[in-house]
Amino acid sequence: MKNLKVRQKLILSFGIVFALFFLSILSGLISLNHVKTELMKFYEHPYRVSKAVSIASTNLEGLQKNIFRAISSGSDTVMDEALAAMDDNYAMISSQLPIIKDNFLGEEEWLTEMSYALRELTPHREHVLELLQAGKKAEAGTYMENNYLPAVEKVNVALEKITAASNNNGTELMASTTNAHMITTVLLIAMCLISFAVSIGMCIYITNAITRPVREIEAAANSICLLYTSSEPTR
């Protein structure tokens, strides 16, 4: 460094500062991209699963309410409305299953348990509908109590397991996102402090490199002046 010219020292100093600045930006972008990735995982998996399970659970409850309404109604119109609502509930539940299967990050056996419970529920539901349409409400009520409601409970248990697992996945992803955010903050602060310290150091170094020769020239000129003055003959 001592043998470098002032121009070369300036170029080298600014190059170091800009390199640190570039590294700060690059490390920040990489860390922020990691945070974005974790947030996207949360949105694409636990969030979607929780939302789909919530919709399925709501419509499963709607199935029970509508089947009770169909059995207890004294009007064919009300019964037809309840049966139509049951079809809508069942269609909504079926539409959420692919979302749950595609985005669930937990144990595969819980998905299998949910699928099996829903397959078991289907024939019970269809048999209750057949009894209602045949006007056998009492028989439909008995069959519902003994077969349909236990099958619904199995589906509820499977959905609860998936919900709990999805919530755990969401907690883990949020913890990872928080950790990535903290690392990003610390890294950016550290890089900024290092850049600032290096910039100050380089400024001091460049200033000394510029002013030292001037001081040396000034000292040499003063020495020459004193030497000349002391050697001048007195009159």
PDB file of N, CA and C in Angstrom, residues 13-65:
ATOM      1  N   SER A  13      -9.521   1.927  -2.390  1.00  0.00           N
ATOM      2  CA  SER A  13     -10.376   2.194  -1.229  1.00  0.00           C
ATOM      3  C   SER A  13     -11.841   2.198  -1.613  1.00  0.00           C
ATOM      4  N   PHE A  14     -12.165   2.921  -2.682  1.00  0.00           N
ATOM      5  CA  PHE A  14     -13.560   2.958  -3.118  1.00  0.00           C
ATOM      6  C   PHE A  14     -14.019   1.579  -3.598  1.00  0.00           C
ATOM      7  N   GLY A  15     -13.099   0.811  -4.200  1.00  0.00           N
ATOM      8  CA  GLY A  15     -13.448  -0.543  -4.621  1.00  0.00           C
ATOM      9  C   GLY A  15     -13.812  -1.425  -3.439  1.00  0.00           C
ATOM     10  N   ILE A  16     -13.058  -1.308  -2.348  1.00  0.00           N
ATOM     11  CA  ILE A  16     -13.353  -2.095  -1.142  1.00  0.00           C
ATOM     12  C   ILE A  16     -14.703  -1.692  -0.562  1.00  0.00           C
ATOM     13  N   VAL A  17     -14.942  -0.379  -0.487  1.00  0.00           N
ATOM     14  CA  VAL A  17     -16.208   0.114   0.068  1.00  0.00           C
ATOM     15  C   VAL A  17     -17.386  -0.354  -0.777  1.00  0.00           C
ATOM     16  N   PHE A  18     -17.269  -0.243  -2.100  1.00  0.00           N
ATOM     17  CA  PHE A  18     -18.359  -0.679  -2.971  1.00  0.00           C
ATOM     18  C   PHE A  18     -18.554  -2.197  -2.912  1.00  0.00           C
ATOM     19  N   ALA A  19     -17.458  -2.947  -2.761  1.00  0.00           N
ATOM     20  CA  ALA A  19     -17.573  -4.395  -2.636  1.00  0.00           C
ATOM     21  C   ALA A  19     -18.346  -4.765  -1.371  1.00  0.00           C
ATOM     22  N   LEU A  20     -18.037  -4.083  -0.261  1.00  0.00           N
ATOM     23  CA  LEU A  20     -18.769  -4.330   0.983  1.00  0.00           C
ATOM     24  C   LEU A  20     -20.241  -3.932   0.842  1.00  0.00           C
ATOM     25  N   PHE A  21     -20.480  -2.834   0.164  1.00  0.00           N
ATOM     26  CA  PHE A  21     -21.854  -2.384  -0.061  1.00  0.00           C
ATOM     27  C   PHE A  21     -22.620  -3.408  -0.907  1.00  0.00           C
ATOM     28  N   PHE A  22     -21.960  -3.921  -1.942  1.00  0.00           N
ATOM     29  CA  PHE A  22     -22.589  -4.932  -2.801  1.00  0.00           C
ATOM     30  C   PHE A  22     -22.869  -6.212  -2.015  1.00  0.00           C
ATOM     31  N   LEU A  23     -21.913  -6.629  -1.175  1.00  0.00           N
ATOM     32  CA  LEU A  23     -22.104  -7.825  -0.364  1.00  0.00           C
ATOM     33  C   LEU A  23     -23.267  -7.643   0.616  1.00  0.00           C
ATOM     34  N   SER A  24     -23.403  -6.438   1.166  1.00  0.00           N
ATOM     35  CA  SER A  24     -24.510  -6.157   2.077  1.00  0.00           C
ATOM     36  C   SER A  24     -25.846  -6.319   1.362  1.00  0.00           C
ATOM     37  N   ILE A  25     -25.930  -5.744   0.154  1.00  0.00           N
ATOM     38  CA  ILE A  25     -27.173  -5.854  -0.625  1.00  0.00           C
ATOM     39  C   ILE A  25     -27.437  -7.309  -1.007  1.00  0.00           C
ATOM     40  N   LEU A  26     -26.404  -8.011  -1.451  1.00  0.00           N
ATOM     41  CA  LEU A  26     -26.563  -9.401  -1.878  1.00  0.00           C
ATOM     42  C   LEU A  26     -27.011 -10.296  -0.718  1.00  0.00           C
ATOM     43  N   SER A  27     -26.358 -10.144   0.433  1.00  0.00           N
ATOM     44  CA  SER A  27     -26.735 -10.960   1.595  1.00  0.00           C
ATOM     45  C   SER A  27     -28.146 -10.635   2.049  1.00  0.00           C
ATOM     46  N   GLY A  28     -28.525  -9.361   1.973  1.00  0.00           N
ATOM     47  CA  GLY A  28     -29.887  -8.972   2.340  1.00  0.00           C
ATOM     48  C   GLY A  28     -30.920  -9.568   1.406  1.00  0.00           C
ATOM     49  N   LEU A  29     -30.628  -9.549   0.092  1.00  0.00           N
ATOM     50  CA  LEU A  29     -31.561 -10.114  -0.885  1.00  0.00           C
ATOM     51  C   LEU A  29     -31.709 -11.618  -0.701  1.00  0.00           C
ATOM     52  N   ILE A  30     -30.594 -12.302  -0.443  1.00  0.00           N
ATOM     53  CA  ILE A  30     -30.645 -13.756  -0.235  1.00  0.00           C
ATOM     54  C   ILE A  30     -31.477 -14.083   1.001  1.00  0.00           C
ATOM     55  N   SER A  31     -31.253 -13.340   2.082  1.00  0.00           N
ATOM     56  CA  SER A  31     -31.994 -13.586   3.320  1.00  0.00           C
ATOM     57  C   SER A  31     -33.475 -13.278   3.152  1.00  0.00           C
ATOM     58  N   LEU A  32     -33.783 -12.176   2.473  1.00  0.00           N
ATOM     59  CA  LEU A  32     -35.181 -11.822   2.243  1.00  0.00           C
ATOM     60  C   LEU A  32     -35.872 -12.848   1.350  1.00  0.00           C
ATOM     61  N   ASN A  33     -35.135 -13.385   0.390  1.00  0.00           N
ATOM     62  CA  ASN A  33     -35.709 -14.434  -0.455  1.00  0.00           C
ATOM     63  C   ASN A  33     -36.022 -15.684   0.360  1.00  0.00           C
ATOM     64  N   HIS A  34     -35.160 -15.963   1.363  1.00  0.00           N
ATOM     65  CA  HIS A  34     -35.423 -17.106   2.242  1.00  0.00           C
ATOM     66  C   HIS A  34     -36.696 -16.867   3.057  1.00  0.00           C
ATOM     67  N   VAL A  35     -36.838 -15.645   3.558  1.00  0.00           N
ATOM     68  CA  VAL A  35     -38.051 -15.295   4.309  1.00  0.00           C
ATOM     69  C   VAL A  35     -39.281 -15.451   3.419  1.00  0.00           C
ATOM     70  N   LYS A  36     -39.185 -14.972   2.176  1.00  0.00           N
ATOM     71  CA  LYS A  36     -40.299 -15.087   1.235  1.00  0.00           C
ATOM     72  C   LYS A  36     -40.641 -16.554   0.982  1.00  0.00           C
ATOM     73  N   THR A  37     -39.602 -17.388   0.833  1.00  0.00           N
ATOM     74  CA  THR A  37     -39.831 -18.818   0.584  1.00  0.00           C
ATOM     75  C   THR A  37     -40.585 -19.461   1.735  1.00  0.00           C
ATOM     76  N   GLU A  38     -40.195 -19.138   2.977  1.00  0.00           N
ATOM     77  CA  GLU A  38     -40.854 -19.707   4.145  1.00  0.00           C
ATOM     78  C   GLU A  38     -42.306 -19.231   4.238  1.00  0.00           C
ATOM     79  N   LEU A  39     -42.533 -17.960   3.922  1.00  0.00           N
ATOM     80  CA  LEU A  39     -43.904 -17.436   3.956  1.00  0.00           C
ATOM     81  C   LEU A  39     -44.768 -18.091   2.881  1.00  0.00           C
ATOM     82  N   MET A  40     -44.183 -18.323   1.706  1.00  0.00           N
ATOM     83  CA  MET A  40     -44.927 -18.985   0.636  1.00  0.00           C
ATOM     84  C   MET A  40     -45.260 -20.430   1.014  1.00  0.00           C
ATOM     85  N   LYS A  41     -44.326 -21.096   1.710  1.00  0.00           N
ATOM     86  CA  LYS A  41     -44.604 -22.452   2.184  1.00  0.00           C
ATOM     87  C   LYS A  41     -45.777 -22.442   3.151  1.00  0.00           C
ATOM     88  N   PHE A  42     -45.784 -21.430   4.026  1.00  0.00           N
ATOM     89  CA  PHE A  42     -46.879 -21.334   4.989  1.00  0.00           C
ATOM     90  C   PHE A  42     -48.204 -21.104   4.284  1.00  0.00           C
ATOM     91  N   TYR A  43     -48.193 -20.220   3.273  1.00  0.00           N
ATOM     92  CA  TYR A  43     -49.439 -19.921   2.563  1.00  0.00           C
ATOM     93  C   TYR A  43     -49.893 -21.099   1.721  1.00  0.00           C
ATOM     94  N   GLU A  44     -48.931 -21.781   1.065  1.00  0.00           N
ATOM     95  CA  GLU A  44     -49.296 -22.831   0.123  1.00  0.00           C
ATOM     96  C   GLU A  44     -49.640 -24.156   0.802  1.00  0.00           C
ATOM     97  N   HIS A  45     -49.227 -24.324   2.057  1.00  0.00           N
ATOM     98  CA  HIS A  45     -49.460 -25.621   2.698  1.00  0.00           C
ATOM     99  C   HIS A  45     -50.337 -25.502   3.952  1.00  0.00           C
ATOM    100  N   PRO A  46     -49.799 -25.145   5.120  1.00  0.00           N
ATOM    101  CA  PRO A  46     -50.656 -25.133   6.320  1.00  0.00           C
ATOM    102  C   PRO A  46     -51.874 -24.222   6.201  1.00  0.00           C
ATOM    103  N   TYR A  47     -51.685 -23.039   5.609  1.00  0.00           N
ATOM    104  CA  TYR A  47     -52.816 -22.104   5.501  1.00  0.00           C
ATOM    105  C   TYR A  47     -53.925 -22.687   4.633  1.00  0.00           C
ATOM    106  N   ARG A  48     -53.563 -23.240   3.478  1.00  0.00           N
ATOM    107  CA  ARG A  48     -54.568 -23.813   2.582  1.00  0.00           C
ATOM    108  C   ARG A  48     -55.243 -25.037   3.204  1.00  0.00           C
ATOM    109  N   VAL A  49     -54.438 -25.861   3.890  1.00  0.00           N
ATOM    110  CA  VAL A  49     -55.011 -27.044   4.532  1.00  0.00           C
ATOM    111  C   VAL A  49     -55.992 -26.630   5.624  1.00  0.00           C
ATOM    112  N   SER A  50     -55.583 -25.670   6.464  1.00  0.00           N
ATOM    113  CA  SER A  50     -56.463 -25.217   7.547  1.00  0.00           C
ATOM    114  C   SER A  50     -57.757 -24.629   7.002  1.00  0.00           C
ATOM    115  N   LYS A  51     -57.637 -23.860   5.930  1.00  0.00           N
ATOM    116  CA  LYS A  51     -58.826 -23.263   5.317  1.00  0.00           C
ATOM    117  C   LYS A  51     -59.738 -24.338   4.736  1.00  0.00           C
ATOM    118  N   ALA A  52     -59.137 -25.322   4.030  1.00  0.00           N
ATOM    119  CA  ALA A  52     -59.941 -26.394   3.419  1.00  0.00           C
ATOM    120  C   ALA A  52     -60.602 -27.255   4.490  1.00  0.00           C
ATOM    121  N   VAL A  53     -59.858 -27.558   5.569  1.00  0.00           N
ATOM    122  CA  VAL A  53     -60.426 -28.364   6.660  1.00  0.00           C
ATOM    123  C   VAL A  53     -61.570 -27.608   7.330  1.00  0.00           C
ATOM    124  N   SER A  54     -61.407 -26.301   7.496  1.00  0.00           N
ATOM    125  CA  SER A  54     -62.459 -25.487   8.104  1.00  0.00           C
ATOM    126  C   SER A  54     -63.732 -25.522   7.252  1.00  0.00           C
ATOM    127  N   ILE A  55     -63.573 -25.398   5.936  1.00  0.00           N
ATOM    128  CA  ILE A  55     -64.730 -25.453   5.032  1.00  0.00           C
ATOM    129  C   ILE A  55     -65.385 -26.832   5.083  1.00  0.00           C
ATOM    130  N   ALA A  56     -64.559 -27.881   5.071  1.00  0.00           N
ATOM    131  CA  ALA A  56     -65.089 -29.248   5.121  1.00  0.00           C
ATOM    132  C   ALA A  56     -65.833 -29.500   6.428  1.00  0.00           C
ATOM    133  N   SER A  57     -65.252 -29.031   7.541  1.00  0.00           N
ATOM    134  CA  SER A  57     -65.892 -29.234   8.849  1.00  0.00           C
ATOM    135  C   SER A  57     -67.218 -28.497   8.935  1.00  0.00           C
ATOM    136  N   THR A  58     -67.249 -27.267   8.401  1.00  0.00           N
ATOM    137  CA  THR A  58     -68.480 -26.480   8.416  1.00  0.00           C
ATOM    138  C   THR A  58     -69.582 -27.179   7.623  1.00  0.00           C
ATOM    139  N   ASN A  59     -69.220 -27.700   6.464  1.00  0.00           N
ATOM    140  CA  ASN A  59     -70.222 -28.379   5.632  1.00  0.00           C
ATOM    141  C   ASN A  59     -70.588 -29.746   6.176  1.00  0.00           C
ATOM    142  N   LEU A  60     -69.664 -30.370   6.897  1.00  0.00           N
ATOM    143  CA  LEU A  60     -69.999 -31.631   7.561  1.00  0.00           C
ATOM    144  C   LEU A  60     -71.037 -31.393   8.649  1.00  0.00           C
ATOM    145  N   GLU A  61     -70.868 -30.295   9.360  1.00  0.00           N
ATOM    146  CA  GLU A  61     -71.875 -29.908  10.356  1.00  0.00           C
ATOM    147  C   GLU A  61     -73.194 -29.563   9.670  1.00  0.00           C
ATOM    148  N   GLY A  62     -73.081 -28.916   8.509  1.00  0.00           N
ATOM    149  CA  GLY A  62     -74.285 -28.605   7.743  1.00  0.00           C
ATOM    150  C   GLY A  62     -75.015 -29.851   7.287  1.00  0.00           C
ATOM    151  N   LEU A  63     -74.272 -30.900   6.944  1.00  0.00           N
ATOM    152  CA  LEU A  63     -74.894 -32.173   6.573  1.00  0.00           C
ATOM    153  C   LEU A  63     -75.760 -32.714   7.700  1.00  0.00           C
ATOM    154  N   GLN A  64     -75.202 -32.674   8.917  1.00  0.00           N
ATOM    155  CA  GLN A  64     -75.952 -33.187  10.063  1.00  0.00           C
ATOM    156  C   GLN A  64     -77.210 -32.364  10.327  1.00  0.00           C
ATOM    157  N   LYS A  65     -77.077 -31.048  10.266  1.00  0.00           N
ATOM    158  CA  LYS A  65     -78.226 -30.182  10.517  1.00  0.00           C
ATOM    159  C   LYS A  65     -79.318 -30.394   9.478  1.00  0.00           C
TER     160      LYS A  65
END
